[in-house]
């Protein structure tokens, strides 16, 4: 009886931990929708530059020290100027519970300086994801 109880506890622990570490299957759809919504209203020539921005996904607390804020048009302008080579999204790290709030970290590197990090808070509004707030971060 004890062996069965111990085995059941280990099995339950394994199932819970594997469920928590697996990526959300809807995350791919959410990221694709974000990319489409951010490119909305930009002509096809500049849309490619926007698509080439590298995003990585973190939580709010990953890097502190935000100094300046940018509005949506400034962020899109920044994205189109940087033209960073695209890399896979860290899909499993999207911090959300109800698909209404997502935080992304983008970075750029110029030839004259270190990487610059930008944290973008993205919220869903009327079935579209929009940049709600962005900060340049000092990490």
Short mmCIF file of N, CA and C in Angstrom, two decimals:
data_model
loop_
_atom_site.label_atom_id
_atom_site.label_comp_id
_atom_site.label_asym_id
_atom_site.label_seq_id
_atom_site.Cartn_x
_atom_site.Cartn_y
_atom_site.Cartn_z
N UNK A 1 0.82 -1.20 0.00
CA UNK A 1 0.00 0.00 0.00
C UNK A 1 0.86 1.26 0.00
N UNK A 2 1.92 1.27 0.83
CA UNK A 2 2.82 2.43 0.88
C UNK A 2 3.53 2.63 -0.46
N UNK A 3 3.93 1.53 -1.07
CA UNK A 3 4.63 1.63 -2.35
C UNK A 3 3.70 2.25 -3.40
N UNK A 4 2.47 1.83 -3.41
CA UNK A 4 1.49 2.39 -4.34
C UNK A 4 1.26 3.88 -4.08
N UNK A 5 1.19 4.27 -2.83
CA UNK A 5 1.01 5.68 -2.47
C UNK A 5 2.21 6.52 -2.91
N UNK A 6 3.41 6.02 -2.64
CA UNK A 6 4.63 6.75 -3.03
C UNK A 6 4.71 6.87 -4.55
N UNK A 7 4.42 5.77 -5.25
CA UNK A 7 4.43 5.80 -6.71
C UNK A 7 3.41 6.81 -7.25
N UNK A 8 2.24 6.85 -6.66
CA UNK A 8 1.19 7.79 -7.08
C UNK A 8 1.62 9.23 -6.88
N UNK A 9 2.30 9.51 -5.78
CA UNK A 9 2.78 10.87 -5.51
C UNK A 9 3.81 11.29 -6.54
N UNK A 10 4.77 10.39 -6.85
CA UNK A 10 5.79 10.71 -7.85
C UNK A 10 5.17 10.90 -9.24
N UNK A 11 4.20 10.07 -9.56
CA UNK A 11 3.53 10.19 -10.85
C UNK A 11 2.77 11.52 -10.96
N UNK A 12 2.06 11.88 -9.92
CA UNK A 12 1.33 13.15 -9.90
C UNK A 12 2.29 14.34 -10.02
N UNK A 13 3.40 14.29 -9.29
CA UNK A 13 4.40 15.35 -9.35
C UNK A 13 4.96 15.48 -10.77
N UNK A 14 5.25 14.35 -11.40
CA UNK A 14 5.78 14.36 -12.76
C UNK A 14 4.77 14.98 -13.73
N UNK A 15 3.52 14.58 -13.61
CA UNK A 15 2.49 15.10 -14.52
C UNK A 15 2.29 16.60 -14.35
N UNK A 16 2.30 17.08 -13.12
CA UNK A 16 2.13 18.51 -12.87
C UNK A 16 3.31 19.29 -13.41
N UNK A 17 4.54 18.83 -13.15
CA UNK A 17 5.72 19.57 -13.61
C UNK A 17 5.82 19.57 -15.12
N UNK A 18 5.47 18.47 -15.78
CA UNK A 18 5.53 18.45 -17.25
C UNK A 18 4.47 19.36 -17.86
N UNK A 19 3.30 19.46 -17.21
CA UNK A 19 2.24 20.35 -17.70
C UNK A 19 2.65 21.81 -17.57
N UNK A 20 3.31 22.17 -16.46
CA UNK A 20 3.71 23.56 -16.24
C UNK A 20 4.82 23.99 -17.19
N UNK A 21 5.69 23.07 -17.58
CA UNK A 21 6.82 23.45 -18.42
C UNK A 21 6.50 23.42 -19.91
N UNK A 22 5.36 22.89 -20.29
CA UNK A 22 5.03 22.81 -21.71
C UNK A 22 4.48 24.15 -22.20
N UNK A 23 4.82 24.54 -23.45
CA UNK A 23 4.34 25.82 -23.97
C UNK A 23 2.84 25.79 -24.23
N UNK A 24 2.24 26.94 -24.15
CA UNK A 24 0.81 27.06 -24.42
C UNK A 24 0.59 26.92 -25.92
N UNK A 25 -0.27 26.01 -26.37
CA UNK A 25 -0.46 25.82 -27.81
C UNK A 25 -1.02 27.06 -28.52
N UNK A 26 -1.70 27.94 -27.80
CA UNK A 26 -2.23 29.15 -28.42
C UNK A 26 -1.18 30.24 -28.58
N UNK A 27 -0.02 30.07 -27.97
CA UNK A 27 1.00 31.12 -28.00
C UNK A 27 1.46 31.42 -29.42
N UNK A 28 1.58 30.41 -30.26
CA UNK A 28 2.01 30.64 -31.64
C UNK A 28 1.01 31.53 -32.38
N UNK A 29 -0.28 31.28 -32.18
CA UNK A 29 -1.31 32.10 -32.82
C UNK A 29 -1.27 33.53 -32.30
N UNK A 30 -1.02 33.68 -30.99
CA UNK A 30 -0.98 35.02 -30.40
C UNK A 30 0.17 35.82 -30.98
N UNK A 31 1.36 35.22 -31.04
CA UNK A 31 2.53 35.93 -31.57
C UNK A 31 2.32 36.29 -33.03
N UNK A 32 1.75 35.39 -33.82
CA UNK A 32 1.48 35.70 -35.23
C UNK A 32 0.50 36.86 -35.34
N UNK A 33 -0.50 36.90 -34.48
CA UNK A 33 -1.48 37.99 -34.50
C UNK A 33 -0.82 39.31 -34.10
N UNK A 34 0.07 39.27 -33.11
CA UNK A 34 0.78 40.48 -32.70
C UNK A 34 1.57 41.03 -33.88
N UNK A 35 2.30 40.17 -34.58
CA UNK A 35 3.11 40.62 -35.71
C UNK A 35 2.22 41.24 -36.79
N UNK A 36 1.08 40.62 -37.07
CA UNK A 36 0.16 41.16 -38.07
C UNK A 36 -0.41 42.51 -37.64
N UNK A 37 -0.78 42.61 -36.36
CA UNK A 37 -1.38 43.85 -35.88
C UNK A 37 -0.38 44.99 -35.84
N UNK A 38 0.88 44.69 -35.51
CA UNK A 38 1.89 45.74 -35.49
C UNK A 38 2.21 46.22 -36.89
N UNK A 39 2.10 45.33 -37.86
CA UNK A 39 2.38 45.70 -39.25
C UNK A 39 1.19 46.35 -39.93
N UNK A 40 0.04 46.36 -39.27
CA UNK A 40 -1.18 46.92 -39.84
C UNK A 40 -0.97 48.40 -40.16
N UNK A 41 -1.25 48.79 -41.38
CA UNK A 41 -1.12 50.19 -41.76
C UNK A 41 0.25 50.56 -42.29
N UNK A 42 1.16 49.60 -42.40
CA UNK A 42 2.50 49.89 -42.93
C UNK A 42 2.57 49.29 -44.34
N UNK A 43 3.15 50.04 -45.28
CA UNK A 43 3.20 49.54 -46.65
C UNK A 43 4.10 48.31 -46.73
N UNK A 44 3.94 47.52 -47.78
CA UNK A 44 4.61 46.23 -47.88
C UNK A 44 6.13 46.35 -47.88
N UNK A 45 6.68 47.44 -48.39
CA UNK A 45 8.13 47.62 -48.42
C UNK A 45 8.69 47.68 -47.00
N UNK A 46 8.02 48.41 -46.12
CA UNK A 46 8.50 48.55 -44.76
C UNK A 46 8.05 47.40 -43.85
N UNK A 47 7.04 46.65 -44.27
CA UNK A 47 6.55 45.55 -43.44
C UNK A 47 7.63 44.49 -43.25
N UNK A 48 8.44 44.26 -44.28
CA UNK A 48 9.53 43.28 -44.17
C UNK A 48 10.49 43.67 -43.07
N UNK A 49 10.84 44.94 -43.00
CA UNK A 49 11.76 45.40 -41.95
C UNK A 49 11.16 45.18 -40.57
N UNK A 50 9.87 45.41 -40.44
CA UNK A 50 9.20 45.20 -39.16
C UNK A 50 9.23 43.72 -38.79
N UNK A 51 9.04 42.85 -39.76
CA UNK A 51 9.03 41.41 -39.50
C UNK A 51 10.41 40.89 -39.08
N UNK A 52 11.47 41.61 -39.40
CA UNK A 52 12.82 41.14 -39.10
C UNK A 52 13.30 41.51 -37.71
N UNK A 53 12.47 42.18 -36.93
CA UNK A 53 12.89 42.55 -35.57
C UNK A 53 12.94 41.30 -34.70
N UNK A 54 13.99 41.22 -33.90
CA UNK A 54 14.12 40.08 -32.99
C UNK A 54 13.41 40.38 -31.68
N UNK A 55 12.50 39.51 -31.28
CA UNK A 55 11.83 39.62 -29.99
C UNK A 55 12.24 38.44 -29.12
N UNK A 56 12.43 38.71 -27.86
CA UNK A 56 12.56 37.62 -26.90
C UNK A 56 11.56 37.91 -25.80
N UNK A 57 11.12 36.90 -25.12
CA UNK A 57 10.01 37.04 -24.21
C UNK A 57 10.46 36.83 -22.78
N UNK A 58 10.10 37.78 -21.91
CA UNK A 58 10.47 37.72 -20.51
C UNK A 58 9.30 38.19 -19.67
N UNK A 59 9.47 38.17 -18.37
CA UNK A 59 8.47 38.72 -17.47
C UNK A 59 8.79 40.17 -17.18
N UNK A 60 7.88 40.86 -16.48
CA UNK A 60 8.09 42.26 -16.15
C UNK A 60 9.38 42.48 -15.37
N UNK A 61 9.72 41.57 -14.46
CA UNK A 61 10.82 41.78 -13.53
C UNK A 61 12.18 41.40 -14.09
N UNK A 62 12.23 40.89 -15.32
CA UNK A 62 13.50 40.37 -15.83
C UNK A 62 14.58 41.45 -15.87
N UNK A 63 14.23 42.65 -16.21
CA UNK A 63 15.22 43.72 -16.29
C UNK A 63 14.59 45.02 -15.84
N UNK A 64 15.16 45.64 -14.85
CA UNK A 64 14.60 46.89 -14.32
C UNK A 64 15.45 48.08 -14.81
N UNK A 65 14.96 49.26 -14.59
CA UNK A 65 15.72 50.45 -14.94
C UNK A 65 15.22 51.15 -16.19
N UNK A 66 13.94 51.06 -16.46
CA UNK A 66 13.38 51.74 -17.63
C UNK A 66 13.52 53.24 -17.46
N UNK A 67 13.94 53.91 -18.52
CA UNK A 67 14.21 55.35 -18.42
C UNK A 67 13.30 56.20 -19.30
N UNK A 68 13.00 55.75 -20.50
CA UNK A 68 12.21 56.60 -21.39
C UNK A 68 11.09 55.79 -22.04
N UNK A 69 10.02 56.47 -22.37
CA UNK A 69 8.86 55.82 -22.96
C UNK A 69 8.72 56.22 -24.43
N UNK A 70 8.10 55.34 -25.21
CA UNK A 70 7.91 55.58 -26.62
C UNK A 70 6.46 55.29 -26.98
N UNK A 71 5.92 56.05 -27.91
CA UNK A 71 4.57 55.72 -28.38
C UNK A 71 4.65 54.71 -29.52
N UNK A 72 3.51 54.25 -29.99
CA UNK A 72 3.49 53.17 -30.99
C UNK A 72 4.23 53.53 -32.27
N UNK A 73 4.04 54.75 -32.78
CA UNK A 73 4.71 55.13 -34.03
C UNK A 73 6.22 55.19 -33.86
N UNK A 74 6.70 55.63 -32.70
CA UNK A 74 8.14 55.65 -32.46
C UNK A 74 8.71 54.24 -32.38
N UNK A 75 7.94 53.31 -31.80
CA UNK A 75 8.40 51.93 -31.71
C UNK A 75 8.51 51.32 -33.10
N UNK A 76 7.49 51.54 -33.93
CA UNK A 76 7.52 50.99 -35.29
C UNK A 76 8.68 51.59 -36.07
N UNK A 77 8.92 52.89 -35.90
CA UNK A 77 10.05 53.54 -36.56
C UNK A 77 11.36 52.90 -36.09
N UNK A 78 11.48 52.68 -34.78
CA UNK A 78 12.68 52.03 -34.23
C UNK A 78 12.85 50.63 -34.82
N UNK A 79 11.76 49.88 -34.93
CA UNK A 79 11.82 48.52 -35.47
C UNK A 79 12.27 48.52 -36.93
N UNK A 80 11.75 49.46 -37.70
CA UNK A 80 12.08 49.49 -39.12
C UNK A 80 13.52 49.93 -39.36
N UNK A 81 14.06 50.75 -38.47
CA UNK A 81 15.45 51.20 -38.62
C UNK A 81 16.44 50.11 -38.26
N UNK A 82 16.11 49.27 -37.28
CA UNK A 82 17.08 48.31 -36.76
C UNK A 82 17.29 47.13 -37.69
N UNK A 83 16.21 46.58 -38.25
CA UNK A 83 16.30 45.47 -39.20
C UNK A 83 17.16 44.32 -38.68
N UNK A 84 16.93 43.92 -37.45
CA UNK A 84 17.69 42.82 -36.86
C UNK A 84 17.21 41.50 -37.48
N UNK A 85 18.13 40.58 -37.73
CA UNK A 85 17.78 39.29 -38.32
C UNK A 85 16.80 38.55 -37.42
N UNK A 86 15.78 37.96 -38.03
CA UNK A 86 14.73 37.32 -37.24
C UNK A 86 15.23 36.01 -36.62
N UNK A 87 14.81 35.74 -35.41
CA UNK A 87 15.13 34.51 -34.69
C UNK A 87 13.83 33.94 -34.14
N UNK A 88 13.83 32.67 -33.73
CA UNK A 88 12.60 32.10 -33.17
C UNK A 88 12.18 32.81 -31.88
N UNK A 89 10.90 32.95 -31.71
CA UNK A 89 10.38 33.50 -30.46
C UNK A 89 10.55 32.48 -29.34
N UNK A 90 10.76 32.98 -28.13
CA UNK A 90 10.79 32.09 -26.96
C UNK A 90 9.35 31.91 -26.51
N UNK A 91 8.62 31.15 -27.27
CA UNK A 91 7.17 31.06 -27.10
C UNK A 91 6.77 30.62 -25.70
N UNK A 92 7.49 29.68 -25.13
CA UNK A 92 7.08 29.14 -23.85
C UNK A 92 7.23 30.12 -22.71
N UNK A 93 7.84 31.27 -22.96
CA UNK A 93 8.04 32.25 -21.89
C UNK A 93 7.07 33.42 -21.96
N UNK A 94 6.05 33.34 -22.78
CA UNK A 94 5.08 34.43 -22.83
C UNK A 94 4.32 34.48 -21.51
N UNK A 95 4.41 35.58 -20.77
CA UNK A 95 3.77 35.65 -19.45
C UNK A 95 2.34 36.17 -19.52
N UNK A 96 1.40 35.29 -19.67
CA UNK A 96 0.00 35.72 -19.68
C UNK A 96 -0.86 34.60 -19.11
N UNK A 97 -2.04 34.96 -18.69
CA UNK A 97 -2.96 33.94 -18.21
C UNK A 97 -4.26 33.96 -19.00
N UNK A 98 -4.65 35.12 -19.49
CA UNK A 98 -5.92 35.20 -20.21
C UNK A 98 -5.77 35.75 -21.63
N UNK A 99 -4.57 35.77 -22.13
CA UNK A 99 -4.26 36.19 -23.49
C UNK A 99 -4.52 37.67 -23.75
N UNK A 100 -4.66 38.47 -22.71
CA UNK A 100 -4.91 39.89 -22.90
C UNK A 100 -3.69 40.76 -22.63
N UNK A 101 -2.64 40.19 -22.10
CA UNK A 101 -1.45 40.98 -21.77
C UNK A 101 -0.21 40.16 -22.05
N UNK A 102 0.71 40.74 -22.81
CA UNK A 102 1.95 40.06 -23.17
C UNK A 102 3.09 41.06 -23.03
N UNK A 103 4.23 40.60 -22.58
CA UNK A 103 5.41 41.45 -22.47
C UNK A 103 6.50 40.85 -23.35
N UNK A 104 7.07 41.68 -24.21
CA UNK A 104 8.15 41.24 -25.08
C UNK A 104 9.37 42.12 -24.85
N UNK A 105 10.54 41.53 -25.00
CA UNK A 105 11.78 42.30 -24.96
C UNK A 105 12.40 42.23 -26.35
N UNK A 106 12.69 43.39 -26.94
CA UNK A 106 13.41 43.41 -28.21
C UNK A 106 14.78 44.01 -27.95
N UNK A 107 15.74 43.67 -28.79
CA UNK A 107 17.05 44.28 -28.63
C UNK A 107 17.62 44.67 -29.98
N UNK A 108 18.49 45.66 -29.95
CA UNK A 108 19.22 46.08 -31.14
C UNK A 108 20.67 46.27 -30.77
N UNK A 109 21.54 46.16 -31.74
CA UNK A 109 22.96 46.40 -31.50
C UNK A 109 23.49 47.25 -32.64
N UNK A 110 24.04 48.39 -32.29
CA UNK A 110 24.65 49.25 -33.30
C UNK A 110 26.14 48.98 -33.35
N UNK A 111 26.79 49.42 -34.40
CA UNK A 111 28.23 49.19 -34.53
C UNK A 111 29.03 50.02 -33.52
N UNK A 112 28.42 51.07 -32.98
CA UNK A 112 29.15 51.96 -32.08
C UNK A 112 28.89 51.70 -30.60
N UNK A 113 28.02 50.76 -30.26
CA UNK A 113 27.70 50.61 -28.85
C UNK A 113 27.19 49.23 -28.50
N UNK A 114 26.82 49.07 -27.23
CA UNK A 114 26.31 47.77 -26.77
C UNK A 114 24.86 47.55 -27.21
N UNK A 115 24.36 46.38 -26.90
CA UNK A 115 22.95 46.09 -27.21
C UNK A 115 22.05 47.04 -26.44
N UNK A 116 20.98 47.45 -27.07
CA UNK A 116 19.95 48.25 -26.40
C UNK A 116 18.69 47.40 -26.32
N UNK A 117 18.10 47.38 -25.13
CA UNK A 117 16.91 46.56 -24.90
C UNK A 117 15.68 47.43 -24.76
N UNK A 118 14.57 46.97 -25.32
CA UNK A 118 13.30 47.66 -25.22
C UNK A 118 12.25 46.67 -24.73
N UNK A 119 11.50 47.07 -23.71
CA UNK A 119 10.43 46.22 -23.19
C UNK A 119 9.10 46.76 -23.71
N UNK A 120 8.33 45.91 -24.36
CA UNK A 120 7.05 46.30 -24.94
C UNK A 120 5.93 45.60 -24.19
N UNK A 121 5.01 46.38 -23.66
CA UNK A 121 3.80 45.82 -23.05
C UNK A 121 2.71 45.84 -24.10
N UNK A 122 2.18 44.68 -24.42
CA UNK A 122 1.20 44.56 -25.49
C UNK A 122 -0.11 44.06 -24.90
N UNK A 123 -1.19 44.77 -25.21
CA UNK A 123 -2.51 44.39 -24.70
C UNK A 123 -3.47 44.18 -25.86
N UNK A 124 -4.46 43.35 -25.60
CA UNK A 124 -5.49 43.11 -26.62
C UNK A 124 -6.58 44.15 -26.46
N UNK A 125 -6.96 44.76 -27.59
CA UNK A 125 -8.00 45.78 -27.59
C UNK A 125 -8.87 45.54 -28.82
N UNK A 126 -10.13 45.21 -28.62
CA UNK A 126 -11.05 44.94 -29.73
C UNK A 126 -10.49 43.88 -30.68
N UNK A 127 -10.05 42.77 -30.11
CA UNK A 127 -9.53 41.63 -30.87
C UNK A 127 -8.24 41.92 -31.63
N UNK A 128 -7.59 43.03 -31.33
CA UNK A 128 -6.28 43.32 -31.92
C UNK A 128 -5.29 43.56 -30.80
N UNK A 129 -4.06 43.09 -31.01
CA UNK A 129 -3.01 43.37 -30.05
C UNK A 129 -2.32 44.66 -30.44
N UNK A 130 -2.14 45.54 -29.49
CA UNK A 130 -1.49 46.83 -29.73
C UNK A 130 -0.42 47.06 -28.68
N UNK A 131 0.62 47.79 -29.07
CA UNK A 131 1.63 48.18 -28.09
C UNK A 131 1.01 49.20 -27.17
N UNK A 132 0.96 48.87 -25.91
CA UNK A 132 0.37 49.75 -24.90
C UNK A 132 1.43 50.68 -24.34
N UNK A 133 2.63 50.18 -24.16
CA UNK A 133 3.69 50.97 -23.55
C UNK A 133 5.03 50.33 -23.90
N UNK A 134 6.07 51.14 -24.08
CA UNK A 134 7.41 50.61 -24.30
C UNK A 134 8.42 51.44 -23.54
N UNK A 135 9.43 50.77 -23.07
CA UNK A 135 10.50 51.43 -22.33
C UNK A 135 11.85 51.00 -22.90
N UNK A 136 12.77 51.95 -22.95
CA UNK A 136 14.16 51.60 -23.20
C UNK A 136 14.74 51.22 -21.84
N UNK A 137 15.43 50.09 -21.77
CA UNK A 137 15.91 49.60 -20.49
C UNK A 137 17.42 49.66 -20.40
N UNK A 138 17.91 49.88 -19.21
CA UNK A 138 19.35 49.85 -18.94
C UNK A 138 19.65 48.56 -18.19
N UNK A 139 20.27 47.61 -18.88
CA UNK A 139 20.56 46.31 -18.26
C UNK A 139 22.07 46.11 -18.19
#
